[in-house]
Coordinates of C-alpha atoms and ligand atoms in Angstrom, one line a residue:
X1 CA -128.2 -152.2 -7.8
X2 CA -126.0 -153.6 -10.2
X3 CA -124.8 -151.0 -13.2
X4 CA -122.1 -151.0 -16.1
X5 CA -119.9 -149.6 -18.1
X6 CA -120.6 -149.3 -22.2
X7 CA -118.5 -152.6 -23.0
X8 CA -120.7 -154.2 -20.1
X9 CA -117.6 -155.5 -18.6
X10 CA -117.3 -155.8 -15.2
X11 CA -121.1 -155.7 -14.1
X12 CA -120.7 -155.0 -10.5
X13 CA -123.1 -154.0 -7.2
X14 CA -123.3 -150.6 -6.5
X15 CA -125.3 -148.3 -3.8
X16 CA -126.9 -146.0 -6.1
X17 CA -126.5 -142.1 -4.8
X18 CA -128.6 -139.9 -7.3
X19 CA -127.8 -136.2 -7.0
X20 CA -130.4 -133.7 -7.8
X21 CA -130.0 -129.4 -7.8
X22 CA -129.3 -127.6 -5.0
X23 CA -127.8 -124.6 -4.2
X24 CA -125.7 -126.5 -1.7
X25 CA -123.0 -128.9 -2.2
X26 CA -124.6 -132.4 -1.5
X27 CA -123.9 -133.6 1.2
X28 CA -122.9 -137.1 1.4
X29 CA -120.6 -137.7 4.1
X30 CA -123.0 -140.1 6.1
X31 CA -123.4 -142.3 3.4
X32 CA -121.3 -145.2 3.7
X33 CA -118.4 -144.9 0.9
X34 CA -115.9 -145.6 -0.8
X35 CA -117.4 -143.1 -3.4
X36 CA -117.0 -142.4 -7.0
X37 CA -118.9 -139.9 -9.4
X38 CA -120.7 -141.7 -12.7
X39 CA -121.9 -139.4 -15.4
X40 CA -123.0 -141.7 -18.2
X41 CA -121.2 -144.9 -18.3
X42 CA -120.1 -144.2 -21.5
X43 CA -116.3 -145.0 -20.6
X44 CA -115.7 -149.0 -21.8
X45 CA -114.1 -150.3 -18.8
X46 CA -114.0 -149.9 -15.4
X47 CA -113.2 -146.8 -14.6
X48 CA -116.9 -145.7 -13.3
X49 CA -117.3 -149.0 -11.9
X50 CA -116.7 -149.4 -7.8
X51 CA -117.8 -152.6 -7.1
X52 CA -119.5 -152.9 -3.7
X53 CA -119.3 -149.3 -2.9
X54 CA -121.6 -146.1 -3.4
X55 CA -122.0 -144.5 -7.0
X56 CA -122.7 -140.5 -6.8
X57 CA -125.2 -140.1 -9.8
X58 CA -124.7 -137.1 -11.1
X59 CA -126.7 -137.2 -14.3
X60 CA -129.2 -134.7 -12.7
X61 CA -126.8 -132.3 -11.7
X62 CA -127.6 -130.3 -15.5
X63 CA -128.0 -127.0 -14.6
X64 CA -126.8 -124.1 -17.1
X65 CA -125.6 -121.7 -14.3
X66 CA -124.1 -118.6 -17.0
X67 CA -123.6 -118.3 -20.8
X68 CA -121.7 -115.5 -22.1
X69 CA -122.4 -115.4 -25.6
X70 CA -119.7 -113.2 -26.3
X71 CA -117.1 -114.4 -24.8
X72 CA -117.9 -118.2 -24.7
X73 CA -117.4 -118.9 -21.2
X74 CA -119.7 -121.2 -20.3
X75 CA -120.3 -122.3 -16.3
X76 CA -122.6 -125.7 -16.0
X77 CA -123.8 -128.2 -13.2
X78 CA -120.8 -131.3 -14.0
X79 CA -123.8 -133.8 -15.2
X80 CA -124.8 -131.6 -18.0
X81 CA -124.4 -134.0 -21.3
X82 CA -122.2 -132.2 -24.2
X83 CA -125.8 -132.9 -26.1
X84 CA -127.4 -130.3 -24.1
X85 CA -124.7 -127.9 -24.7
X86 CA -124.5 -128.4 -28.2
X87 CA -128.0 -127.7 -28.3
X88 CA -127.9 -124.0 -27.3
X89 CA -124.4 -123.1 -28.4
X90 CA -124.1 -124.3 -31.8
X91 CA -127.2 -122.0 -33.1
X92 CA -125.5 -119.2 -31.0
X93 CA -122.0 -119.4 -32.6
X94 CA -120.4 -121.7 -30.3
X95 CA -118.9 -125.6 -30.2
X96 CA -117.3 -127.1 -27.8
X97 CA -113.0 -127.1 -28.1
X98 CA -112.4 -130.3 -28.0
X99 CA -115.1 -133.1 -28.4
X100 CA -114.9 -137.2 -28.0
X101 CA -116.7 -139.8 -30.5
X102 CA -120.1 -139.3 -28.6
X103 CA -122.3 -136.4 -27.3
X104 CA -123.4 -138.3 -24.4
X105 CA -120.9 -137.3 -22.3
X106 CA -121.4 -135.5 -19.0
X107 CA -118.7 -132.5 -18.1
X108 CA -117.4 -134.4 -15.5
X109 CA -116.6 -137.1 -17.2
X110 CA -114.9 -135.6 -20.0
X111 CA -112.7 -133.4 -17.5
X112 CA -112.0 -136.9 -15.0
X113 CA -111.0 -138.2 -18.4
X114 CA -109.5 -135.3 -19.8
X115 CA -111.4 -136.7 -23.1
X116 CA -109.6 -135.9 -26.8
X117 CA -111.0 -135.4 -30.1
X118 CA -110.1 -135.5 -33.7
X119 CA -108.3 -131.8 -33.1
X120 CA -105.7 -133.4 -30.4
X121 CA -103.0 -132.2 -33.2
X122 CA -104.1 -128.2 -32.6
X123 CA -106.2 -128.3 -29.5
X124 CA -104.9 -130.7 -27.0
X125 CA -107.3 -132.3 -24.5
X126 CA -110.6 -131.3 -23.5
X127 CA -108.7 -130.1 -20.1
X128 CA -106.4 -126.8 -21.8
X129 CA -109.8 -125.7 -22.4
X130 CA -111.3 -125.7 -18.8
X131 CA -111.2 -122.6 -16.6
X132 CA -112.1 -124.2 -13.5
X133 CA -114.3 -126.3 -11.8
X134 CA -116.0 -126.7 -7.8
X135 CA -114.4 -130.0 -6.1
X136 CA -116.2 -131.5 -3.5
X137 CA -114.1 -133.5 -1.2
X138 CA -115.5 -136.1 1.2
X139 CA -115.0 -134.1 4.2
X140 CA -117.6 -131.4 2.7
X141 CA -115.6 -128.8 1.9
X142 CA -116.1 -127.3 -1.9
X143 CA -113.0 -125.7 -3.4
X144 CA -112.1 -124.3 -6.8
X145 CA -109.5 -125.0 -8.8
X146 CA -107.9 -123.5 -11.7
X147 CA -104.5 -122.6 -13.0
X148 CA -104.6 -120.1 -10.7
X149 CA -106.5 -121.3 -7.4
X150 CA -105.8 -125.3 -5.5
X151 CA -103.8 -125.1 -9.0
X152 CA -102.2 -128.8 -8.0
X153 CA -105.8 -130.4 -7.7
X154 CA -107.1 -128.7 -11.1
X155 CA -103.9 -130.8 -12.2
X156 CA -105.1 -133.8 -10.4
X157 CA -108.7 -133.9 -11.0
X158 CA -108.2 -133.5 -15.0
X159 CA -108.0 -136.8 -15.6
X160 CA -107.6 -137.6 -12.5
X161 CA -110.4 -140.2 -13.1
X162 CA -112.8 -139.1 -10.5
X163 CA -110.9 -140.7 -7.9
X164 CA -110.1 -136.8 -6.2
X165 CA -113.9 -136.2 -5.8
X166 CA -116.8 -135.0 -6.9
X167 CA -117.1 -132.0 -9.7
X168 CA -119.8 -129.9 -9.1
X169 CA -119.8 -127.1 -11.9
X170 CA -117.5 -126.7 -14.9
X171 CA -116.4 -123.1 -16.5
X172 CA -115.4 -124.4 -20.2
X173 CA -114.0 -121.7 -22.9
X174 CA -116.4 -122.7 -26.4
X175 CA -114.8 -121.9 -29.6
X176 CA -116.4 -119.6 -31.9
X177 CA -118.1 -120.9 -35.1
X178 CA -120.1 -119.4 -37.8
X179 CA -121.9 -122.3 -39.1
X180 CA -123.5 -125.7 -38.2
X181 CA -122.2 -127.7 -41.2
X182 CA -118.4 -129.1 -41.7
X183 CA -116.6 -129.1 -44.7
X184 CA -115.2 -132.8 -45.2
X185 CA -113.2 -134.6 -47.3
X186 CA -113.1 -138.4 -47.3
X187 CA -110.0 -140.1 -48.6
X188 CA -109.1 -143.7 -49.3
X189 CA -105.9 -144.6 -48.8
X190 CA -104.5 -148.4 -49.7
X191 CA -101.8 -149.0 -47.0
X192 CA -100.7 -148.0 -43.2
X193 CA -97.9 -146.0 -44.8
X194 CA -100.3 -144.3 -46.8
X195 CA -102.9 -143.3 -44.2
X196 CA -99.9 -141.6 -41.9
X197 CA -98.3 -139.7 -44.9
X198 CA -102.0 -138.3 -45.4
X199 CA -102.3 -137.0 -41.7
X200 CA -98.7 -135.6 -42.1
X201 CA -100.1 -133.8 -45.0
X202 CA -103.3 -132.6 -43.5
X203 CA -101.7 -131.3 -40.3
X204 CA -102.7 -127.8 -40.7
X205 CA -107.1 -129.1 -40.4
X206 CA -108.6 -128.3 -37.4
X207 CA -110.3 -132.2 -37.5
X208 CA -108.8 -135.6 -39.2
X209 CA -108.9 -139.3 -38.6
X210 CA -108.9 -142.7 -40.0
X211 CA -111.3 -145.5 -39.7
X212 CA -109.1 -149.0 -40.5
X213 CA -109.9 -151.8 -41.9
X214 CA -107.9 -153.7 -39.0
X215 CA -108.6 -157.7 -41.0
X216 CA -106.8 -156.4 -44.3
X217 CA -103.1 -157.7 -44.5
X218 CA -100.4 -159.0 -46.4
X219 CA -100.1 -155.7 -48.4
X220 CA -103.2 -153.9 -47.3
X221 CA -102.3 -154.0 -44.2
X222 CA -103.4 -150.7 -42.3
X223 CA -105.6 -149.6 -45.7
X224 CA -108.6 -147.0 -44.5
X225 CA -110.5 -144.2 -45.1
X226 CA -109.1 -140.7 -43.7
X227 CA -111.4 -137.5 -43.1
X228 CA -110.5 -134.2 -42.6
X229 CA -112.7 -131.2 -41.9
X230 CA -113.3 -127.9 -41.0
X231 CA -116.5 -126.3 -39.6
X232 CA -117.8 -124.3 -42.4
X233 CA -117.8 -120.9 -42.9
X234 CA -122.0 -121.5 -45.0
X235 CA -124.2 -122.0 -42.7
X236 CA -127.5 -124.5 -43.2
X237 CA -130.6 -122.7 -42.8
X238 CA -132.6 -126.1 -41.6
X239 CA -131.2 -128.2 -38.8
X240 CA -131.9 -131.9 -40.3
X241 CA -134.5 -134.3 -38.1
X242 CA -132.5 -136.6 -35.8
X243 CA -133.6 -139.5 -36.9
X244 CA -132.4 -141.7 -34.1
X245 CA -132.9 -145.3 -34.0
X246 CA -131.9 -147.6 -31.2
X247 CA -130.6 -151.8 -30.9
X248 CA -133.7 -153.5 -29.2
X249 CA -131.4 -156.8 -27.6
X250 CA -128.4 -158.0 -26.8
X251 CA -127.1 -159.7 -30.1
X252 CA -126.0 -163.5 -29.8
X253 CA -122.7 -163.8 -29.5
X254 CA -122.5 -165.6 -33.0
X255 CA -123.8 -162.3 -34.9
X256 CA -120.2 -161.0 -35.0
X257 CA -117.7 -163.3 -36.3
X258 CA -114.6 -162.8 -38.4
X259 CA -116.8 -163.3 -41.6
X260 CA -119.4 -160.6 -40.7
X261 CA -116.6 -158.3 -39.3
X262 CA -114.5 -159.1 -43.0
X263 CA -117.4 -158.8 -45.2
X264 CA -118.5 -155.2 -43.5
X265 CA -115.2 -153.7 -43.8
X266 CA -114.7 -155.0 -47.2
X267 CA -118.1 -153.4 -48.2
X268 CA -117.1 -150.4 -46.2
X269 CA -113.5 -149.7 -47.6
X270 CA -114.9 -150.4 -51.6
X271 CA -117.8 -147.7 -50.3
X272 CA -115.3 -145.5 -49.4
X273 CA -112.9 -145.7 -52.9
X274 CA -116.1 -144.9 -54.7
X275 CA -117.5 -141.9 -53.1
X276 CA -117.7 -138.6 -54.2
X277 CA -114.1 -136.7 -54.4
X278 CA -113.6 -133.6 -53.1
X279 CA -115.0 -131.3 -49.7
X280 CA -118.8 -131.9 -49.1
X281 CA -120.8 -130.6 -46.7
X282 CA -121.9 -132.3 -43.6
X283 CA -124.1 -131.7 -40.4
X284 CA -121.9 -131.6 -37.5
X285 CA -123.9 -134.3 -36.0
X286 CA -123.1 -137.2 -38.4
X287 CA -119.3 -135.6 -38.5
X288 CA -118.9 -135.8 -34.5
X289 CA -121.0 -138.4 -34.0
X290 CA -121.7 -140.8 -36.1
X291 CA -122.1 -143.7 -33.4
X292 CA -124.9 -141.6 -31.8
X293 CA -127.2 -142.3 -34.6
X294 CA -127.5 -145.9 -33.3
X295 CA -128.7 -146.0 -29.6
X296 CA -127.5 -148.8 -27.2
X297 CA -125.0 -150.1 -30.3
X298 CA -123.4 -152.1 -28.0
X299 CA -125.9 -155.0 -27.8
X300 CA -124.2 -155.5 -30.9
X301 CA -121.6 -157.2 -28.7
X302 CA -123.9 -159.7 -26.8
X303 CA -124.5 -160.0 -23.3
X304 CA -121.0 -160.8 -22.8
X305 CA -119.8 -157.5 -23.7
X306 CA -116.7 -156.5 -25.6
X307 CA -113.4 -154.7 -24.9
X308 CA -112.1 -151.6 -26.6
X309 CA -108.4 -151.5 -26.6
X310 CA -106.8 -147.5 -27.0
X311 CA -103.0 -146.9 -26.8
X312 CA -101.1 -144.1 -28.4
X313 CA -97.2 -144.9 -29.2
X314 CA -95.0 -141.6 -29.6
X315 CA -94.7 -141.0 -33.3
X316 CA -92.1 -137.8 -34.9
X317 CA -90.7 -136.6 -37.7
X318 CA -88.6 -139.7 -38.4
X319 CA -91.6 -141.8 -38.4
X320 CA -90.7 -143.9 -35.2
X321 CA -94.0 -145.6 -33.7
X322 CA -95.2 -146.4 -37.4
X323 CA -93.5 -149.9 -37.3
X324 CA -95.2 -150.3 -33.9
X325 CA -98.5 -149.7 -35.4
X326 CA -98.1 -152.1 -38.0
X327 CA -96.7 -155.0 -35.7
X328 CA -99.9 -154.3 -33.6
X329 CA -102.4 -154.4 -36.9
X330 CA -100.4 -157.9 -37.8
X331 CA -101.1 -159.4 -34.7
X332 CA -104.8 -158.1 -34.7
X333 CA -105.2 -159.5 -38.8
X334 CA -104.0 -162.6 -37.7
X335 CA -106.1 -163.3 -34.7
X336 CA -108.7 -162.4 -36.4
X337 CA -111.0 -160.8 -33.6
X338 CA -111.1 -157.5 -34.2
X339 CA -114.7 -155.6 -34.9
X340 CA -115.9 -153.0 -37.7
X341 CA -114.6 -150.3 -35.2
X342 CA -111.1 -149.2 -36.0
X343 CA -109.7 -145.4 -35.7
X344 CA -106.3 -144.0 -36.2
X345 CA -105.8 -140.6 -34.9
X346 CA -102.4 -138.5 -34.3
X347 CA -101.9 -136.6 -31.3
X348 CA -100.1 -133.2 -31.3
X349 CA -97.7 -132.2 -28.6
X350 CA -99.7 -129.5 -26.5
X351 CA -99.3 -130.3 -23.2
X352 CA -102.6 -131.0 -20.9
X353 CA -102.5 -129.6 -17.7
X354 CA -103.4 -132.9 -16.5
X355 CA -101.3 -135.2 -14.2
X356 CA -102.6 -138.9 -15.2
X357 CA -103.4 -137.4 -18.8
X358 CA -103.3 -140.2 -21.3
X359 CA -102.4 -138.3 -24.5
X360 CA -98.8 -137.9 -26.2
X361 CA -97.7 -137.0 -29.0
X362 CA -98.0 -139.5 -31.0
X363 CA -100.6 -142.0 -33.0
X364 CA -103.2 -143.7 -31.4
X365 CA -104.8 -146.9 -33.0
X366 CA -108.4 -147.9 -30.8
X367 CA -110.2 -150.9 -31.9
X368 CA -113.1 -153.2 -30.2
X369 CA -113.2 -156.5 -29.6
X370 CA -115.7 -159.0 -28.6
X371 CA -115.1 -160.7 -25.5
X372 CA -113.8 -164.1 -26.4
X373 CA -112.4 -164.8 -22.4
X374 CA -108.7 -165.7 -22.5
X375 CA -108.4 -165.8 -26.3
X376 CA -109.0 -161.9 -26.1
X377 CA -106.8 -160.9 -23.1
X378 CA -104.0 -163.1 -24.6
X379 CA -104.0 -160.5 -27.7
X380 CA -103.7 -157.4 -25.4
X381 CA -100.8 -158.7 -23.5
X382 CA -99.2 -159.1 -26.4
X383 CA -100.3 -155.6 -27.2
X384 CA -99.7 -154.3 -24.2
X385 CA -95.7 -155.5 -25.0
X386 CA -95.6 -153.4 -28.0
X387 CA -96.5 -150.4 -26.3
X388 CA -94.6 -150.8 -23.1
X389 CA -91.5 -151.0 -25.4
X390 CA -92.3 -148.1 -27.7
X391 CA -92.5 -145.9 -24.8
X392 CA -96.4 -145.2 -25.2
X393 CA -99.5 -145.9 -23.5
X394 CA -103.3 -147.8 -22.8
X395 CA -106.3 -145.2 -22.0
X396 CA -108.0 -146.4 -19.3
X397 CA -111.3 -144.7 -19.8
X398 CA -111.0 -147.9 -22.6
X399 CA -110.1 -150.3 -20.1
X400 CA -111.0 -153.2 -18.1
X401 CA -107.9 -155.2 -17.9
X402 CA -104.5 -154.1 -18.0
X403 CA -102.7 -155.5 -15.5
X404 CA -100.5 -153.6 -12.6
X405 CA -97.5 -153.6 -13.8
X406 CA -98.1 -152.1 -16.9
X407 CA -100.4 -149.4 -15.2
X408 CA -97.4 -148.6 -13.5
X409 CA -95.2 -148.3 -16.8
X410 CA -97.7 -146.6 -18.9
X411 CA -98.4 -144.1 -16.2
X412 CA -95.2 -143.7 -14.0
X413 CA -96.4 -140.2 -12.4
X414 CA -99.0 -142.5 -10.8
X415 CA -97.4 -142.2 -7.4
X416 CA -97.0 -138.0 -7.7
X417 CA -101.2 -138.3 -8.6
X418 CA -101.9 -140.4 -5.6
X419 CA -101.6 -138.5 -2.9
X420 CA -104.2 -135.9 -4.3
X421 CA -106.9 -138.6 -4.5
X422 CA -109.6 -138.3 -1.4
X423 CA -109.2 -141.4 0.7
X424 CA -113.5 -141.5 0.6
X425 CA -113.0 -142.0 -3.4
X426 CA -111.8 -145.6 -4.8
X427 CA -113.4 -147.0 -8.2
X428 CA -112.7 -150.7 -9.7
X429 CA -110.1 -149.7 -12.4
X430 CA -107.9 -147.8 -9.5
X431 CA -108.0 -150.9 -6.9
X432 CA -107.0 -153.4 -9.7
X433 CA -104.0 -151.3 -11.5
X434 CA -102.6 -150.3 -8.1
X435 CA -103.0 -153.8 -6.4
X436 CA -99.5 -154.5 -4.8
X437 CA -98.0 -151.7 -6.3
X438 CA -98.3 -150.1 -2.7
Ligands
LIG501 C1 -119.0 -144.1 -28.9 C2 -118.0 -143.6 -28.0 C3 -117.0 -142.8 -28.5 C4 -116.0 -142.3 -27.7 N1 -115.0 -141.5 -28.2 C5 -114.0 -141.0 -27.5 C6 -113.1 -140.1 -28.0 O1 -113.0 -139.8 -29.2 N2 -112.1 -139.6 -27.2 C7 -112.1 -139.9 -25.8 O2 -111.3 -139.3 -25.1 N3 -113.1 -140.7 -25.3 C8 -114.0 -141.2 -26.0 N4 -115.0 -142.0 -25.5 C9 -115.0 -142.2 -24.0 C10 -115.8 -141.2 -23.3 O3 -115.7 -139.9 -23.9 C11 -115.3 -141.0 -21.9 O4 -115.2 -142.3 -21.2 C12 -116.1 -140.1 -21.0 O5 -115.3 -139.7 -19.9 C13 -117.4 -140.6 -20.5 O6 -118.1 -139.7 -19.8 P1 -119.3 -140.1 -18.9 O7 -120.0 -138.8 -18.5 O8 -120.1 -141.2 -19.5 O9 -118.5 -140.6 -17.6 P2 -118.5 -142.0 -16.9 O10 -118.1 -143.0 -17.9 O11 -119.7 -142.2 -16.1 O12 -117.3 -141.8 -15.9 C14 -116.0 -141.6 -16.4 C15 -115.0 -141.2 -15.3 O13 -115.4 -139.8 -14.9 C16 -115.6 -139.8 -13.5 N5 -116.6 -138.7 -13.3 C17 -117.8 -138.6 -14.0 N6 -118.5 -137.6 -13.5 C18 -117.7 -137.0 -12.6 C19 -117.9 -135.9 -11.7 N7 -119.0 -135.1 -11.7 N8 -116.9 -135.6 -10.8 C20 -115.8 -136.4 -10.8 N9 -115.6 -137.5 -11.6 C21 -116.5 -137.7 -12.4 C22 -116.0 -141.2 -13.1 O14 -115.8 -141.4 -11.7 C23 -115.1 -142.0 -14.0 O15 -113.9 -142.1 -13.4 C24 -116.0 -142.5 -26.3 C25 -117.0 -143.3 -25.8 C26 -118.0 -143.9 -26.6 C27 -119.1 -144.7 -26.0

């Protein structure tokens, strides 16, 4: 059966292996491998992609197993969605620590990509906040890991990509909050040097981020909109009608050109100068999530799918990696094929338990792009220079392309990771960045 990743790049054959409940660890050592766990294919690239082999489905695996609404420990089945627990713990006083750009997200997935959110600065990954999980190797055997217990293959298997196993359950530590809303404040800001100074200044918020408009340059260059927030301490007494709607077809390819893509950020930025000043009030939904509103938005892209491109560049006190960010934005202005979807976000330093973890401290500048063939990967190897020189890295739960060699220089603890990974587990994105490195 062939599935994808959400940039639908590469479509590849699978043997599908659904997984349902049972009070036994499945059993799937007749099957013919090599294996890898999928949760929801909402990672861009390749990374839940194993092309010709068996995919362990584990979007059924969704049962709550304890809640302790005192303490916040929650223990789940790993293909429970972060929209399902949202759903109980927010109206008991609870959110999750650390949360990505989308609630549909199984627990596996955000440990095997040790996901971050707009709280990297304070929180760290979604990994410092996981008390341990059940791994099931190939061989059958089940084992829990924690800082405490098979402590090297907790550190493996957070971010570890799913290439150690498969994660049955998940014990996560929610963080208390007395409300559903946020308090936000949106502010415009003209230049890159402008939107940095502002994240500098609004260190101390729990939540910030930038979107950019990534076709503004010359002296705009790097101009955006940065929001900051804080769940509120007034809580909304209705919980607003999720009003969901969802792309019916794959766009043509046309649809998004550099003239759409200007005009939209254009209208977008101006939007944003004019809005109201000051802290409003917002659902968390539209906060968190504001993608999730439009289902299957990445027909926007066309059948022949799109790239997103993440890296994070270290970035201190003396303002190093700022002049890396703005190279990267003057190459991406002038090629002129970057989308609507542009976010600048810095990350703190709190370390992540995590081997293969891609976080740093730093900033980290992710942008889509529509896949124009060689054009495209001509850009990101370019890209890819300016990162590899600044010392920083690609995420490759974005990924679908970087090339060996730079896997190896983003990642150089590659080699202590591998021998934790279970020979019966391989994926796309692991054969291709590890080809003759061996
Ligand atoms: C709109 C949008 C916004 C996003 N925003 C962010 C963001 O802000 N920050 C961020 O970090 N990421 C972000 N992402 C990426 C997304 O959070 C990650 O790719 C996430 O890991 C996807 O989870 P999934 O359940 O879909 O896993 P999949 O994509 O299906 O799989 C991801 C990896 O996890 C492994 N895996 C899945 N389940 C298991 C399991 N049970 N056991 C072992 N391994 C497993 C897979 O083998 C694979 O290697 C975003 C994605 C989208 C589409």
């Amino acid at each position: 059966m062939k599935t994808w990743s959400w940039g639908n790049i590469p479509v590849a054959e699978h043997r599908l292996l659904p997984l349902t409940w049972s009070d036994s660890a499945p059993d799937f050592s007749r099957a013919e491998g090599p294996f890898l766990a999928y949760g929801y294919g909402r990672s861009y690239g390749d990374v839940p992609v194993n092309d010709g082999g068996a995919l362990l489905q584990t979007s059924s695996l969704n049962r709550v197993l304890s809640f302790d609404r005192d303490s916040g420990v929650l223990h789940c089945e790993a293909g429970t969605s972060l929209q399902d627990i949202l759903s109980f713990c927010v109206p008991a006083g609870w959110f999750l620590p650390v949360t990505p750009g989308t609630q549909f997200v199984s627990l596996g997935g955000a440990v095997a990509n040790d996901v971050h959110g707009k709280n990297h600065h304070c929180a760290g990954t979604f990994g410092c906040h996981v008390l341990g999980f059940d791994l099931v190797r190939s061989n059958g055997e089940t084992m829990w890991c924690s800082l405490t217990e098979n402590k090297p293959l907790f550190a493996a298997t957070i971010g570890g990509l799913g290439l150690t196993g498969l994660i049955l359950t998940v014990k996560l530590q929610l963080k208390k909050i007395v409300s559903n809303l946020v308090d936000v404040e949106n502010i415009p800001f003209a230049n890159l040097a402008q939107g940095l100074d502002l994240f500098k200044q609004y260190n101390a918020s729990t939540y910030s981020v930038a979107w950019i408009d990534c076709i503004a340059g010359g002296s705009a260059l790097g101009r955006g909109i940065f929001s900051y927030g804080e769940h509120s301490e007034r809580r909304s007494i209705t919980t607003p009608a999720n009003r969901q709607v969802s792309v019916p077809f794959n766009f043509p390819s046309f649809a998004l050109n550099k003239y759409s893509v200007r005009a939209f950020n254009e209208v977008y930025y101006k939007k944003g100068c004019m809005g109201t000043p000051g802290i409003q009030q917002s659902y968390y939904e539209p906060f968190f999530y504001p993608l999730d509103k439009l289902l299957k938005w990445n027909r926007i892209y066309g059948k022949k799918g799109f790239y997103q491109y993440q890296c994070v560049v270290p970035f201190g006190d003396n303002d190093e990696g700022a002049a890396a960010i703005e190279k990267m934005l003057t190459l991406i202005s002038h090629s002129g094929n970057a989308s609507f979807l542009a976010v600048l976000k810095v990350f703190g330093d709190k370390q992540s338990p995590g081997i293969l973890s891609f976080p740093m401290k730093g900033i980290t500048l992710a942008l889509d792009f529509s896949n124009r063939g060689a054009r495209t990967l001509a850009l990101f190897s370019e890209l890819d220079k300016i990162v590899i020189n600044n010392g920083g890295r690609v995420y490759p739960a974005k990924d679908a392309r970087m090339s060996a060699d730079a896997f190896s220089r983003f990642f150089p603890q590659w080699q202590e990771f591998e021998q934790y990974i279970d020979d019966q587990f391989s994926s796309s994105f692991w054969r291709r960045v590890t080809e003759g490195l061996k």
